[in-house]
Amino acid sequence: MSQAAAMLVGRHDFRAFGRAPQGDNTIRELVRLEVCRAGDSIMITAEADAFLRRMVRMLTGALIDVGRGKKPAGDLWEALRTGVQEPVSAAAPAKGLTLEAVAYDRQRLGRGLGLWWSCEPLAAAGAKP
């Protein structure tokens, strides 16, 4: 899961992992995507310049599928490349998802520079970080 998460960090078109507001683009910069073990659970932390609708839940669901061996890590990179996630991973449930902080660049009003989401430890039985 950690290797798959590392492949997704950077500026990419994340259309395979969420939807943009009408008329907006789907290119985002994922600054950090970390997977950590918390006892018997897994914690995922994401930081980006902005997130698409459902992006954090879709990324989390895809990483859990990798951890459970349901899809290879390379499928996530292929989804970035093509814009299509095949097979599509289910979005992780919203329960346990917490927006921890929002930071703005004062010189570029309205553009979020840091958004931190974390998933409280997930009961991802069988997933390996």
GROMACS .gro file of C-alpha atoms in nm:
model
  129
    1MET     CA    1   0.000   0.000   0.000
    2SER     CA    2   0.281   0.242   0.084
    3GLN     CA    3   0.448   0.184  -0.253
    4ALA     CA    4   0.119   0.238  -0.436
    5ALA     CA    5   0.058   0.558  -0.238
    6ALA     CA    6   0.406   0.689  -0.322
    7MET     CA    7   0.336   0.645  -0.696
    8LEU     CA    8   0.036   0.878  -0.670
    9VAL     CA    9   0.220   1.169  -0.508
   10GLY     CA   10   0.281   1.461  -0.744
   11ARG     CA   11   0.087   1.672  -0.995
   12HIS     CA   12  -0.143   1.448  -1.197
   13ASP     CA   13  -0.483   1.432  -1.359
   14PHE     CA   14  -0.689   1.250  -1.094
   15ARG     CA   15  -1.010   1.212  -1.300
   16ALA     CA   16  -1.003   0.835  -1.235
   17PHE     CA   17  -1.032   0.906  -0.862
   18GLY     CA   18  -1.298   1.177  -0.838
   19ARG     CA   19  -1.503   1.446  -1.006
   20ALA     CA   20  -1.426   1.814  -1.047
   21PRO     CA   21  -1.682   2.086  -0.994
   22GLN     CA   22  -1.858   2.172  -1.320
   23GLY     CA   23  -1.618   2.346  -1.558
   24ASP     CA   24  -1.312   2.282  -1.340
   25ASN     CA   25  -1.017   2.061  -1.432
   26THR     CA   26  -0.915   1.742  -1.258
   27ILE     CA   27  -0.544   1.815  -1.223
   28ARG     CA   28  -0.436   1.827  -0.861
   29GLU     CA   29  -0.106   1.813  -0.676
   30LEU     CA   30  -0.103   1.539  -0.417
   31VAL     CA   31   0.171   1.653  -0.181
   32ARG     CA   32   0.154   1.361   0.061
   33LEU     CA   33  -0.019   1.025   0.072
   34GLU     CA   34   0.100   0.809   0.359
   35VAL     CA   35  -0.010   0.471   0.484
   36CYS     CA   36   0.073   0.378   0.844
   37ARG     CA   37  -0.016   0.083   1.062
   38ALA     CA   38  -0.200   0.174   1.382
   39GLY     CA   39  -0.221  -0.150   1.580
   40ASP     CA   40  -0.443  -0.386   1.382
   41SER     CA   41  -0.569  -0.100   1.166
   42ILE     CA   42  -0.431   0.119   0.889
   43MET     CA   43  -0.421   0.500   0.884
   44ILE     CA   44  -0.403   0.690   0.554
   45THR     CA   45  -0.310   1.060   0.544
   46ALA     CA   46  -0.351   1.274   0.230
   47GLU     CA   47  -0.239   1.631   0.166
   48ALA     CA   48  -0.299   1.819  -0.160
   49ASP     CA   49  -0.340   2.162  -0.312
   50ALA     CA   50  -0.709   2.070  -0.357
   51PHE     CA   51  -0.918   1.754  -0.376
   52LEU     CA   52  -1.177   1.642  -0.626
   53ARG     CA   53  -1.519   1.535  -0.504
   54ARG     CA   54  -1.481   1.185  -0.349
   55MET     CA   55  -1.107   1.180  -0.431
   56VAL     CA   56  -0.991   1.090  -0.079
   57ARG     CA   57  -1.251   0.814  -0.050
   58MET     CA   58  -1.163   0.673  -0.395
   59LEU     CA   59  -0.788   0.681  -0.327
   60THR     CA   60  -0.843   0.513   0.009
   61GLY     CA   61  -1.063   0.242  -0.146
   62ALA     CA   62  -0.805   0.176  -0.418
   63LEU     CA   63  -0.521   0.154  -0.164
   64ILE     CA   64  -0.722  -0.089   0.047
   65ASP     CA   65  -0.776  -0.305  -0.265
   66VAL     CA   66  -0.398  -0.306  -0.320
   67GLY     CA   67  -0.339  -0.398   0.046
   68ARG     CA   68  -0.587  -0.684   0.025
   69GLY     CA   69  -0.427  -0.814  -0.295
   70LYS     CA   70  -0.738  -0.742  -0.505
   71LYS     CA   71  -0.539  -0.527  -0.750
   72PRO     CA   72  -0.170  -0.467  -0.818
   73ALA     CA   73  -0.015  -0.132  -0.727
   74GLY     CA   74   0.058  -0.069  -1.095
   75ASP     CA   75  -0.316  -0.045  -1.163
   76LEU     CA   76  -0.326   0.286  -0.974
   77TRP     CA   77  -0.051   0.434  -1.190
   78GLU     CA   78  -0.231   0.306  -1.500
   79ALA     CA   79  -0.550   0.477  -1.377
   80LEU     CA   80  -0.361   0.807  -1.352
   81ARG     CA   81  -0.217   0.758  -1.700
   82THR     CA   82  -0.546   0.669  -1.870
   83GLY     CA   83  -0.798   0.848  -1.649
   84VAL     CA   84  -0.989   0.522  -1.605
   85GLN     CA   85  -0.974   0.297  -1.300
   86GLU     CA   86  -1.036  -0.061  -1.414
   87PRO     CA   87  -1.165  -0.240  -1.226
   88VAL     CA   88  -1.308   0.046  -1.026
   89SER     CA   89  -1.241   0.028  -0.652
   90ALA     CA   90  -1.529   0.107  -0.420
   91ALA     CA   91  -1.500   0.439  -0.241
   92ALA     CA   92  -1.411   0.401   0.125
   93PRO     CA   93  -1.699   0.494   0.356
   94ALA     CA   94  -1.709   0.854   0.479
   95LYS     CA   95  -1.725   0.734   0.841
   96GLY     CA   96  -1.381   0.780   0.990
   97LEU     CA   97  -1.274   1.044   0.736
   98THR     CA   98  -1.164   1.367   0.906
   99LEU     CA   99  -1.066   1.703   0.757
  100GLU     CA  100  -0.786   1.810   0.990
  101ALA     CA  101  -0.671   2.144   0.847
  102VAL     CA  102  -0.701   2.386   0.557
  103ALA     CA  103  -0.428   2.637   0.466
  104TYR     CA  104  -0.449   2.909   0.201
  105ASP     CA  105  -0.184   3.094   0.004
  106ARG     CA  106  -0.256   3.461   0.079
  107GLN     CA  107  -0.097   3.570  -0.251
  108ARG     CA  108  -0.332   3.350  -0.452
  109LEU     CA  109  -0.664   3.420  -0.285
  110GLY     CA  110  -0.902   3.130  -0.283
  111ARG     CA  111  -0.650   2.867  -0.387
  112GLY     CA  112  -0.612   2.609  -0.115
  113LEU     CA  113  -0.249   2.519  -0.062
  114GLY     CA  114  -0.282   2.256   0.201
  115LEU     CA  115  -0.573   2.031   0.275
  116TRP     CA  116  -0.508   1.748   0.516
  117TRP     CA  117  -0.743   1.453   0.535
  118SER     CA  118  -0.685   1.152   0.743
  119CYS     CA  119  -0.877   0.834   0.778
  120GLU     CA  120  -0.909   0.721   1.134
  121PRO     CA  121  -0.766   0.374   1.165
  122LEU     CA  122  -0.954   0.162   0.916
  123ALA     CA  123  -1.068  -0.187   0.999
  124ALA     CA  124  -0.910  -0.312   0.677
  125ALA     CA  125  -0.883  -0.681   0.760
  126GLY     CA  126  -0.620  -0.846   0.550
  127ALA     CA  127  -0.473  -0.522   0.413
  128LYS     CA  128  -0.098  -0.477   0.437
  129PRO     CA  129   0.047  -0.125   0.449
   0.00000   0.00000   0.00000
